[in-house]
């Protein structure tokens, strides 16, 4: 779950870390009265807000108007209208500070850039990295040389080291995968304040964080998803909608990606990617198939490809699931089916029988992913030919 | 390599008490391994289908001296089971569960590593010493004995690649599924190093995917390899910024895309294919011996009409 700034800053504040004061959340139609200069920030789980006018500085008297303007822009963009208003902080320097995971070293990775406030992706060389042992607490003095070598000096050196040393515990206790403070401001007095906070939490840890679902951020988890993607998310499987002409029903992340690549190489484009969780049953399978068939009903999709590599699942069960799904929702477009099955998977039904079963329903069934792509290609060519013929006859 | 999974490996099945676990036990027994004990607290002294039960992994290890453990504990307890296996000095451990919290892995995986335990997964199908021993659930029917090792980040893709190789007559020495999570017990470069040193293996195929930076740690080993390394990185045509099923399959930065990783591996000397059929073509160019007999049921190619 990607947190809204307001939730991230709440976690920082609860950990004793400094964030700007005077926070107000403003929704549509709500009034705002402040007595000092503020910054008005759209709340959405995505970066780059400043570049598109969704962060504004305002004097006290203009704050309500600025908040209303940002709310209006959000609404216009089809986003949930919510803004965070907080006091402006006068600062002497802005840095970049982040904590994430080193997936190879299996450690925490502390990142710092002297020049913050910008997109560090654009200047990767400016980012310094320090690996931290996740099994022990981090103390500020252990970070002093890291920040000193990065160019920090004066009173800020201690403040930044203390701030950074508090992050690993915050990271662990909240099951975070990323905490990014950009910018981390340093005041003239050498105090640090987190002016922004981007945080990602590990959804796999949600069973031990029952409260997450009541956070503001949870209401934004579906922001930017298509209607079908939202339904898939609620049903508990992966579905990603793409621009393409072949809708795909498959299982397994790697196999699904391979199919997307195979179709791309053959001159077609996958209209979606989907994947079921291990241990999913017939209900989840049907929901996924129904969703892909809905995707396939849209005009840009010309054909449907089904492919599963079966290790433990019985071929008969897989065939019947597909047959039942397409019987109850007959696709109006060519559908080609494929299974990789061998050994015990064929105990109840052989591949030859599966091919016969689908042939009886008017669908091609193949054993190999390349054959699947070829059969889809041929079906589309035949269909295009038939359409041309119909047009010729009509003309 | 033989220290990892010996032929006829003797395996402890942890939490394999339901129908799924029992099916996995039968699967491993059918493919050359021998499951020798089940661990489930509260059941010590029980015997089911001739298998003794133990309360702890340590007790099962003491009694059996097993070569490996397969953990079927659900996600919330998976990391605890990895730690328990490491404490019991199990040399090789498969963690099958999906959705293990990454903080749990961040604790358990280095813990196991420090104790010399080699962890496969989490979120893994396991490893298969083709024809000799299985830890996990690779279907042996997709394989042929041979001298090409297949190493993958995805279970279904590793299986599919093995099956396509077999259909073209190219056998395999090992199938290894690293695991689909952000953190894996052992990184691809550690697996690659071991497979390259294996005397039963002449070349290694690596099937990666977008997301993470694990492939960059492989470059030095690829460059120094005296055996061919072939690679395929799935997700070349995936949309940006989307998580493609696996927890680890999300390209956060340019260097995490399939294309960037494939380019880096190619520069280090790996042969890059974009599909399994490209891998087959490379094996042909390398004059890898083919089985004359195809598997029982050959693939259909092209149209069925």
XYZ file of C-alpha atoms in Angstrom:
700
model
C 0.000 0.000 0.000
C 1.373 3.378 -0.986
C 0.602 5.864 1.775
C -0.698 9.349 1.335
C 1.633 12.013 2.656
C -0.739 12.696 5.544
C -0.575 9.076 6.773
C 3.195 8.908 6.311
C 3.684 12.109 8.300
C 1.437 10.784 11.062
C 3.749 7.757 11.393
C 6.801 10.036 11.464
C 5.237 12.252 14.136
C 4.272 9.206 16.235
C 7.898 8.085 16.051
C 8.963 11.431 17.508
C 10.200 12.845 14.213
C 9.564 16.413 13.188
C 6.992 17.342 10.533
C 5.450 20.760 9.769
C 2.866 21.976 12.273
C -0.642 23.342 11.882
C -1.967 20.473 9.791
C -5.493 20.606 8.406
C -7.146 18.144 6.052
C -9.576 19.791 3.697
C -12.255 18.069 1.645
C -14.625 19.506 -0.877
C -16.988 22.106 0.548
C -15.088 22.431 3.825
C -13.922 25.785 5.097
C -10.400 26.659 6.117
C -9.156 29.446 8.354
C -5.441 29.831 9.082
C -3.411 32.704 10.514
C -0.033 32.133 8.912
C 1.504 31.226 5.519
C 0.757 27.641 4.483
C 1.495 25.061 1.854
C -1.496 23.376 0.244
C -0.786 19.846 -1.000
C -3.014 17.481 -2.939
C -3.154 14.060 -1.315
C -2.624 11.257 -3.787
C -0.441 8.160 -3.750
C 1.822 9.351 -6.571
C 4.803 11.646 -6.958
C 5.366 14.691 -9.109
C 2.521 16.748 -7.639
C 4.495 19.967 -7.653
C 5.130 19.757 -11.383
C 1.402 19.716 -12.161
C 0.275 22.506 -9.875
C -1.058 20.312 -7.102
C 1.197 21.872 -4.450
C 0.759 25.600 -3.751
C 2.200 28.106 -1.323
C -0.301 30.600 0.071
C -0.455 33.503 2.490
C -2.928 33.085 5.333
C -5.616 35.094 3.586
C -5.313 33.157 0.332
C -5.168 29.677 1.883
C -8.859 28.848 1.504
C -8.811 29.906 -2.137
C -5.656 27.890 -2.860
C -7.146 24.802 -1.212
C -10.337 25.192 -3.250
C -8.303 25.519 -6.452
C -6.295 22.352 -5.761
C -9.476 20.462 -4.856
C -11.031 21.607 -8.121
C -8.006 20.418 -10.149
C -8.128 17.039 -8.462
C -11.810 16.688 -9.225
C -11.251 17.731 -12.799
C -8.609 14.985 -13.141
C -11.075 12.423 -11.831
C -9.208 12.085 -8.546
C -10.507 12.079 -4.999
C -10.474 15.673 -3.761
C -8.408 15.834 -0.558
C -5.732 18.354 0.414
C -3.325 18.685 3.297
C -2.697 22.202 4.511
C 0.259 22.846 6.804
C 2.489 25.686 7.970
C 5.344 26.770 5.756
C 8.778 26.000 7.148
C 11.673 28.383 6.563
C 14.686 26.279 5.722
C 18.358 26.708 4.939
C 18.866 23.431 3.055
C 16.858 20.614 1.498
C 18.138 17.029 1.411
C 16.937 13.659 0.146
C 16.717 10.817 2.661
C 15.265 7.350 2.107
C 15.271 3.892 3.587
C 14.496 0.862 1.454
C 15.492 -2.777 0.986
C 18.636 -4.066 -0.677
C 17.148 -7.120 -2.379
C 20.508 -8.744 -3.103
C 22.327 -7.973 0.151
C 19.150 -8.641 2.181
C 19.839 -5.570 4.276
C 18.337 -2.155 4.756
C 19.560 0.500 2.384
C 19.856 4.075 3.612
C 20.064 6.644 0.820
C 20.987 10.294 1.057
C 21.544 13.121 -1.378
C 22.777 16.534 -0.279
C 20.572 18.217 -2.835
C 16.974 17.229 -2.182
C 13.660 18.447 -3.420
C 14.251 17.125 -6.913
C 13.648 13.883 -8.709
C 16.668 11.850 -7.612
C 15.958 9.305 -10.358
C 17.306 11.990 -12.686
C 20.573 12.269 -10.750
C 21.366 8.779 -9.448
C 25.061 9.559 -9.014
C 24.249 12.164 -6.380
C 22.702 9.553 -4.094
C 24.949 8.002 -1.465
C 24.053 4.612 -0.036
C 24.736 2.869 3.246
C 23.764 -0.714 4.004
C 22.413 -1.375 7.485
C 22.109 -4.694 9.305
C 18.359 -5.223 9.832
C 18.899 -7.416 12.880
C 20.207 -4.703 15.189
C 19.182 -1.177 16.176
C 20.939 1.712 14.481
C 22.507 4.455 16.618
C 23.102 8.010 15.419
C 26.876 7.943 15.972
C 27.164 5.066 13.495
C 25.806 7.339 10.777
C 27.912 10.434 11.436
C 30.730 9.606 9.026
C 28.239 8.668 6.298
C 26.496 12.044 6.455
C 29.757 13.970 6.971
C 31.225 12.394 3.841
C 28.032 13.280 2.003
C 28.719 16.944 2.788
C 26.603 17.603 5.890
C 28.211 19.860 8.501
C 27.363 21.997 11.524
C 24.452 21.331 13.848
C 22.543 19.588 11.068
C 24.973 16.653 11.206
C 23.647 15.443 14.547
C 20.013 16.239 13.714
C 20.086 14.322 10.440
C 21.896 11.339 11.969
C 19.307 11.167 14.763
C 16.440 11.405 12.289
C 17.916 8.687 10.050
C 18.710 6.376 12.973
C 15.032 6.382 13.936
C 13.894 5.186 10.518
C 14.847 1.466 10.698
C 12.568 0.866 13.685
C 9.737 2.780 12.041
C 10.350 0.732 8.898
C 10.215 -2.599 10.728
C 7.295 -1.862 13.031
C 5.122 -0.663 10.172
C 6.176 -3.365 7.704
C 7.385 -0.700 5.300
C 9.211 -1.360 2.058
C 10.078 2.295 1.448
C 10.303 5.495 3.479
C 11.326 8.479 1.384
C 11.695 11.979 2.814
C 12.154 14.406 -0.035
C 12.836 17.032 0.977
C 14.197 16.743 4.452
C 14.545 20.400 5.389
C 17.187 21.845 7.704
C 16.269 25.109 9.411
C 18.681 27.938 10.068
C 18.927 26.632 13.632
C 20.051 23.215 12.375
C 16.758 21.406 13.097
C 15.378 18.899 10.603
C 11.772 18.736 9.416
C 10.253 16.234 6.990
C 8.510 18.428 4.438
C 7.219 15.436 2.516
C 6.907 11.716 3.159
C 6.393 8.895 0.712
C 5.926 5.526 2.312
C 5.036 2.074 0.977
C 3.800 -0.715 3.225
C 3.969 -4.446 2.529
C 0.492 -5.755 1.740
C 1.599 -9.269 2.655
C 1.877 -8.007 6.243
C -1.701 -6.716 6.332
C -2.945 -9.669 8.449
C -1.016 -8.171 11.395
C -2.085 -4.590 10.706
C -5.862 -4.808 10.818
C -6.031 -1.044 11.287
C -4.551 -0.313 7.847
C -7.913 -0.663 6.172
C -9.274 2.248 8.212
C -6.473 4.620 7.162
C -7.158 7.385 4.683
C -4.626 5.834 2.303
C -6.667 2.637 2.038
C -9.392 4.638 0.325
C -6.895 5.610 -2.360
C -5.619 2.088 -3.083
C -7.834 1.884 -6.137
C -6.853 5.282 -7.503
C -5.661 4.997 -11.078
C -7.059 1.493 -11.573
C -9.544 0.672 -14.300
C -12.996 -0.588 -13.376
C -11.988 -4.179 -14.172
C -8.749 -3.825 -12.204
C -10.717 -2.616 -9.191
C -12.977 -5.659 -9.363
C -9.994 -8.005 -9.643
C -8.360 -6.354 -6.660
C -11.492 -6.841 -4.569
C -11.739 -10.484 -5.622
C -8.112 -11.119 -4.690
C -6.367 -11.849 -7.966
C -4.030 -9.941 -10.242
C -5.447 -8.333 -13.369
C -3.700 -5.613 -15.328
C -5.492 -4.032 -18.231
C -3.350 -3.124 -21.231
C -3.833 -1.804 -24.728
C -3.965 -4.806 -27.005
C -5.896 -7.108 -29.290
C -5.537 -10.476 -27.524
C -7.125 -11.043 -24.112
C -5.225 -13.627 -22.057
C -6.412 -16.096 -19.442
C -3.434 -17.750 -17.751
C -1.972 -18.691 -14.389
C 1.492 -18.071 -12.978
C 3.284 -14.748 -13.118
C 6.268 -15.844 -15.215
C 4.156 -17.802 -17.679
C 1.786 -14.839 -18.011
C 4.670 -12.454 -18.717
C 6.077 -14.922 -21.248
C 2.723 -15.029 -23.063
C 2.578 -11.222 -23.131
C 6.086 -11.213 -24.657
C 5.289 -14.033 -27.126
C 2.235 -12.235 -28.478
C 4.200 -9.005 -28.766
C 6.888 -10.780 -30.785
C 4.265 -12.198 -33.131
C 2.881 -8.746 -33.907
C -0.066 -8.837 -31.524
C -0.453 -7.196 -28.163
C -1.839 -8.641 -24.987
C -4.923 -6.812 -23.746
C -4.298 -7.877 -20.168
C -2.124 -9.806 -17.733
C -3.686 -11.961 -15.036
C -2.564 -14.300 -12.286
C -4.289 -16.284 -9.566
C -2.825 -16.812 -6.128
C -1.709 -20.317 -5.253
C -4.452 -22.186 -3.464
C -7.167 -20.320 -5.328
C -10.249 -22.400 -5.989
C -12.915 -22.738 -8.637
C -14.672 -19.533 -7.533
C -11.595 -17.344 -7.994
C -10.853 -19.036 -11.306
C -14.368 -18.318 -12.586
C -14.197 -14.721 -11.447
C -10.901 -14.255 -13.253
C -12.176 -15.874 -16.465
C -15.369 -13.791 -16.367
C -13.345 -10.630 -15.922
C -11.035 -11.420 -18.855
C -14.070 -12.257 -21.006
C -15.470 -8.835 -20.125
C -12.160 -7.302 -21.179
C -12.442 -9.340 -24.386
C -15.912 -7.965 -25.090
C -14.455 -4.480 -25.630
C -13.999 -3.560 -29.293
C -10.166 -3.363 -29.290
C -9.861 -7.070 -28.459
C -9.984 -9.405 -31.464
C -9.235 -12.803 -29.896
C -8.906 -14.645 -26.604
C -6.024 -16.946 -25.635
C -6.170 -19.363 -22.718
C -3.036 -21.154 -21.496
C -2.127 -23.076 -18.361
C 0.886 -25.158 -17.445
C -0.464 -27.793 -15.075
C 1.795 -29.399 -12.501
C -0.485 -30.711 -9.806
C -3.884 -29.683 -11.198
C -5.855 -32.283 -13.125
C -6.275 -31.499 -16.828
C -9.918 -32.548 -16.641
C -10.621 -30.047 -13.854
C -8.889 -27.278 -15.792
C -10.719 -28.139 -19.034
C -14.109 -28.283 -17.321
C -13.494 -24.941 -15.600
C -12.775 -23.284 -18.939
C -15.675 -25.067 -20.669
C -18.150 -24.049 -17.949
C -16.971 -20.467 -18.033
C -17.293 -20.102 -21.808
C -20.646 -21.932 -21.841
C -22.147 -19.437 -19.443
C -20.605 -16.479 -21.262
C -19.997 -17.522 -24.887
C -17.292 -15.258 -26.311
C -18.191 -13.528 -29.555
C -14.540 -13.612 -30.672
C -12.161 -16.414 -31.634
C -10.932 -18.288 -28.563
C -7.923 -20.603 -28.554
C -7.034 -22.827 -25.607
C -3.754 -24.439 -24.579
C -2.519 -26.640 -21.768
C 0.878 -27.909 -20.791
C -0.054 -31.151 -19.067
C 1.630 -34.490 -18.597
C 1.702 -37.459 -16.253
C -0.855 -37.581 -13.446
C -2.536 -34.414 -14.743
C -3.787 -36.605 -17.595
C -5.124 -39.398 -15.363
C -8.740 -38.349 -15.710
C -8.527 -36.820 -19.174
C -5.802 -37.013 -21.803
C -4.650 -34.082 -23.899
C -6.212 -35.779 -26.959
C -9.560 -35.839 -25.137
C -9.160 -32.192 -24.166
C -8.581 -31.310 -27.825
C -11.746 -33.233 -28.784
C -13.741 -31.527 -26.041
C -12.846 -28.070 -27.321
C -13.216 -29.078 -30.979
C -16.823 -30.064 -30.202
C -17.365 -26.509 -28.972
C -15.679 -25.044 -32.032
C -12.423 -24.039 -30.330
C -8.850 -25.000 -31.139
C -6.887 -26.571 -28.282
C -3.093 -26.876 -28.400
C -0.287 -28.104 -26.159
C 2.410 -25.523 -26.755
C 2.579 -21.730 -26.229
C 3.986 -21.186 -29.737
C 1.116 -23.215 -31.191
C -1.273 -21.057 -29.176
C 0.128 -17.874 -30.666
C 0.087 -19.399 -34.161
C -3.520 -20.552 -33.765
C -4.617 -17.107 -32.565
C -2.807 -15.535 -35.497
C -4.509 -17.888 -37.943
C -7.937 -17.373 -36.377
C -7.524 -13.611 -36.744
C -6.416 -13.931 -40.366
C -9.388 -16.205 -41.148
C -11.724 -13.774 -39.476
C -10.248 -10.823 -41.315
C -10.603 -12.790 -44.559
C -14.235 -13.639 -43.794
C -14.985 -10.011 -42.974
C -13.415 -8.879 -46.242
C -15.482 -11.483 -48.047
C -18.640 -10.229 -46.351
C -17.774 -6.668 -47.290
C -17.069 -7.698 -50.901
C -20.387 -9.524 -51.112
C -22.194 -6.650 -49.497
C -20.569 -4.244 -51.967
C 26.414 -29.444 -6.227
C 25.708 -32.917 -4.961
C 25.804 -31.623 -1.409
C 22.599 -29.734 -2.140
C 20.182 -32.423 -3.193
C 21.622 -35.944 -3.342
C 19.954 -38.595 -5.469
C 17.153 -40.183 -3.466
C 17.192 -37.210 -1.067
C 15.611 -37.842 2.345
C 13.192 -35.053 3.177
C 11.310 -33.735 6.213
C 7.907 -32.267 5.351
C 7.028 -29.404 7.697
C 3.302 -28.729 8.271
C 2.387 -31.085 5.433
C -0.713 -32.285 7.229
C -3.603 -31.412 4.910
C -4.542 -32.904 1.545
C -2.222 -30.450 -0.242
C 0.749 -31.428 1.907
C 0.034 -35.125 1.483
C -0.145 -34.685 -2.295
C 3.228 -32.896 -2.207
C 4.739 -35.792 -0.221
C 3.452 -38.286 -2.785
C 4.821 -36.078 -5.580
C 8.331 -35.978 -4.101
C 8.318 -39.717 -3.424
C 7.364 -40.378 -7.038
C 10.289 -38.347 -8.371
C 13.190 -39.990 -6.609
C 13.072 -38.448 -3.150
C 12.003 -40.118 0.036
C 9.978 -38.167 2.580
C 11.065 -39.574 5.933
C 9.174 -37.491 8.522
C 6.435 -34.928 9.030
C 6.708 -32.093 11.575
C 3.470 -30.944 13.215
C 3.451 -29.839 16.877
C 1.330 -32.054 19.114
C 1.569 -35.145 16.978
C 4.819 -36.754 18.093
C 4.456 -40.505 18.189
C 1.821 -40.627 15.492
C 2.492 -42.488 12.291
C 0.486 -41.924 9.142
C 1.016 -43.778 5.871
C 4.164 -45.186 7.461
C 5.549 -41.673 8.133
C 6.568 -40.736 11.673
C 5.427 -37.368 13.074
C 7.521 -35.080 15.267
C 6.760 -31.951 17.282
C 9.841 -30.072 16.112
C 12.223 -30.034 13.170
C 15.156 -30.639 15.534
C 13.581 -33.882 16.764
C 12.860 -34.976 13.211
C 16.473 -34.184 12.205
C 17.846 -36.123 15.196
C 15.759 -39.134 14.310
C 16.253 -39.144 10.542
C 19.355 -37.113 9.628
C 17.413 -35.875 6.609
C 19.057 -34.047 3.672
C 16.419 -31.342 3.304
C 13.122 -29.938 4.525
C 10.077 -28.748 2.627
C 8.069 -26.128 4.524
C 4.333 -25.989 3.798
C 3.565 -23.693 6.731
C 1.275 -20.811 5.627
C 2.730 -17.340 5.028
C 2.367 -16.016 8.572
C 4.492 -18.811 10.058
C 6.808 -19.494 7.150
C 9.740 -17.414 8.369
C 9.523 -19.008 11.827
C 9.743 -22.414 10.187
C 12.806 -21.300 8.193
C 14.489 -20.204 11.431
C 13.523 -23.496 13.078
C 15.061 -25.454 10.203
C 18.241 -23.358 10.348
C 18.485 -23.926 14.123
C 18.105 -27.655 13.484
C 20.979 -27.438 10.958
C 18.910 -28.621 8.003
C 21.266 -27.958 5.074
C 18.620 -27.306 2.412
C 15.156 -25.835 2.948
C 12.283 -25.130 0.569
C 9.822 -22.411 1.652
C 6.759 -22.839 -0.544
C 4.370 -20.203 0.843
C 3.254 -17.156 -1.099
C 2.631 -13.782 0.578
C 5.337 -14.045 3.243
C 5.825 -10.533 4.727
C 9.126 -9.147 3.492
C 10.231 -8.110 6.996
C 9.915 -11.760 8.024
C 12.125 -12.803 5.133
C 14.549 -9.998 5.959
C 15.027 -11.611 9.354
C 14.842 -15.322 8.512
C 16.847 -15.497 5.275
C 20.103 -13.941 6.565
C 19.646 -15.966 9.780
C 19.556 -19.175 7.762
C 22.455 -18.068 5.581
C 24.657 -17.425 8.646
C 23.993 -20.982 9.784
C 24.898 -22.457 6.415
C 21.320 -23.335 5.457
C 20.486 -22.886 1.775
C 16.912 -21.605 1.482
C 14.871 -21.982 -1.708
C 12.004 -19.480 -1.821
C 9.817 -18.225 -0.265
C 7.171 -18.523 -2.960
C 8.934 -21.382 -4.714
C 8.067 -24.594 -6.518
C 11.413 -26.020 -5.402
C 14.262 -27.786 -7.134
C 14.505 -30.953 -9.172
C 17.640 -32.961 -9.796
C 16.157 -34.403 -12.939
C 15.530 -38.112 -12.630
C 17.169 -38.348 -9.192
C 15.532 -36.244 -6.500
C 12.773 -33.665 -6.092
C 12.303 -31.082 -3.359
C 8.967 -29.429 -4.107
C 6.625 -29.993 -6.999
C 8.210 -29.876 -10.439
C 6.355 -32.360 -12.636
C 8.907 -34.922 -13.774
C 6.831 -35.586 -16.868
C 7.929 -32.235 -18.337
C 11.577 -33.195 -18.145
C 14.178 -35.310 -19.890
C 17.554 -36.180 -18.395
C 20.318 -34.016 -19.794
C 23.086 -31.549 -19.039
C 21.376 -28.143 -19.166
C 20.441 -26.534 -15.850
C 17.394 -24.240 -15.782
C 17.246 -21.574 -13.107
C 14.191 -19.345 -12.807
C 12.450 -16.589 -10.851
C 9.036 -17.996 -11.749
C 7.786 -21.535 -11.149
C 5.410 -21.738 -14.087
C 7.962 -20.201 -16.444
C 10.738 -22.566 -15.307
C 8.377 -25.509 -15.840
C 7.256 -24.208 -19.211
C 10.833 -23.684 -20.389
C 11.797 -27.199 -19.225
C 8.831 -28.636 -21.080
C 9.677 -26.804 -24.305
C 13.334 -27.899 -24.060
C 12.186 -31.512 -23.580
C 9.863 -31.281 -26.562
C 12.843 -30.282 -28.657
C 14.921 -33.140 -27.286
C 17.106 -31.118 -24.925
C 17.348 -32.682 -21.476
C 17.999 -30.968 -18.157
C 20.292 -31.620 -15.222
C 18.574 -29.339 -12.709
C 15.441 -27.213 -12.475
C 15.703 -24.597 -9.734
C 13.067 -22.049 -8.781
C 14.684 -19.261 -6.802
C 11.307 -17.860 -5.625
C 9.122 -15.010 -6.819
C 9.392 -12.655 -3.828
C 11.434 -9.485 -3.449
C 13.869 -11.395 -1.224
C 14.930 -14.943 -2.068
C 16.823 -17.305 0.216
C 19.685 -17.323 -2.240
C 20.228 -14.857 -5.039
C 20.466 -15.813 -8.714
C 24.248 -15.255 -8.707
C 24.708 -17.772 -5.893
C 22.657 -20.345 -7.765
C 24.464 -19.614 -11.010
C 27.869 -20.036 -9.394
C 26.851 -23.397 -7.995
C 25.291 -24.663 -11.205
C 28.317 -23.612 -13.268
C 30.522 -25.637 -10.903
C 28.300 -28.712 -11.181
C 29.957 -31.537 -13.081
C 26.617 -32.804 -14.420
C 25.890 -29.442 -16.059
C 27.324 -28.147 -19.353
C 25.318 -24.913 -19.664
C 22.935 -22.873 -17.559
C 19.721 -21.151 -18.607
C 18.546 -18.273 -16.428
C 14.904 -17.202 -16.690
C 14.539 -13.855 -14.978
C 11.860 -11.234 -14.938
C 11.484 -7.493 -14.576
C 11.870 -5.907 -11.132
C 14.649 -5.810 -8.571
C 18.362 -5.712 -9.215
C 19.394 -9.312 -8.624
C 20.615 -9.812 -12.203
C 23.320 -7.156 -11.826
C 25.001 -9.280 -9.172
C 25.343 -12.059 -11.772
C 27.439 -10.110 -14.260
C 30.915 -10.957 -12.936
C 30.062 -14.640 -12.725
C 28.608 -14.626 -16.240
C 31.744 -12.888 -17.545
C 34.051 -15.405 -15.870
C 31.965 -18.480 -16.748
C 33.678 -21.168 -18.760
C 30.330 -22.732 -19.605
C 27.681 -21.014 -21.737
C 25.089 -18.957 -19.896
C 21.786 -18.388 -21.689
C 19.195 -15.985 -20.372
C 15.673 -14.844 -20.961
C 14.146 -11.962 -18.963
C 10.353 -12.086 -19.016
C 8.330 -8.908 -19.020
C 9.932 -7.096 -21.988
C 6.483 -5.978 -23.071
C 4.962 -5.449 -19.639
C 3.438 -2.044 -18.868
C 5.601 0.184 -16.689
C 4.840 0.720 -13.017
C 2.634 -2.364 -12.644
C 3.304 -5.322 -10.370
C 3.232 -8.385 -12.615
C 1.889 -11.004 -10.216
C 5.047 -11.639 -8.190
C 5.895 -9.409 -5.244
C 9.290 -8.886 -6.863
C 8.008 -8.190 -10.370
C 7.668 -4.408 -10.458
C 10.134 -2.222 -12.301
C 10.713 0.756 -9.996
C 13.538 2.192 -12.028
C 14.952 1.984 -15.504
C 17.635 -0.502 -14.458
C 14.926 -2.853 -13.174
C 13.275 -3.298 -16.579
C 13.663 -6.504 -18.565
C 15.420 -4.699 -21.388
C 18.053 -3.095 -19.132
C 18.825 -6.383 -17.418
C 18.994 -8.312 -20.698
C 21.399 -5.723 -22.107
C 23.653 -5.939 -19.048
C 23.700 -9.752 -19.146
C 24.432 -9.710 -22.875
C 27.354 -7.331 -22.335
C 28.715 -9.736 -19.723
C 28.634 -12.525 -22.304
C 25.304 -14.265 -21.810
C 23.267 -15.238 -24.848
C 19.886 -13.551 -24.582
C 16.678 -14.997 -25.947
C 13.318 -13.301 -25.711
C 11.296 -16.536 -25.765
C 11.884 -20.195 -24.800
C 12.116 -20.995 -28.522
C 15.082 -18.661 -28.785
C 16.732 -20.657 -25.991
C 16.081 -23.856 -27.971
C 17.743 -22.292 -31.018
C 20.828 -21.342 -28.965
C 21.125 -24.895 -27.602
C 21.045 -26.082 -31.207
C 23.839 -23.644 -32.121
C 25.867 -24.930 -29.182
C 25.514 -28.473 -30.595
C 24.000 -29.689 -27.365
C 23.169 -33.379 -27.871
C 19.481 -34.061 -28.360
C 17.433 -37.028 -27.259
C 16.442 -39.006 -30.310
C 13.152 -39.972 -28.710
C 10.804 -37.125 -27.962
C 8.692 -37.253 -24.813
C 5.659 -39.508 -24.863
C 3.376 -36.951 -26.469
C 5.030 -34.449 -28.779
C 3.807 -30.907 -28.915
C 1.542 -29.803 -31.650
C 3.132 -27.086 -33.612
C 1.411 -24.473 -35.649
C -2.215 -24.877 -36.590
C -4.236 -27.884 -35.597
C -6.230 -27.794 -38.764
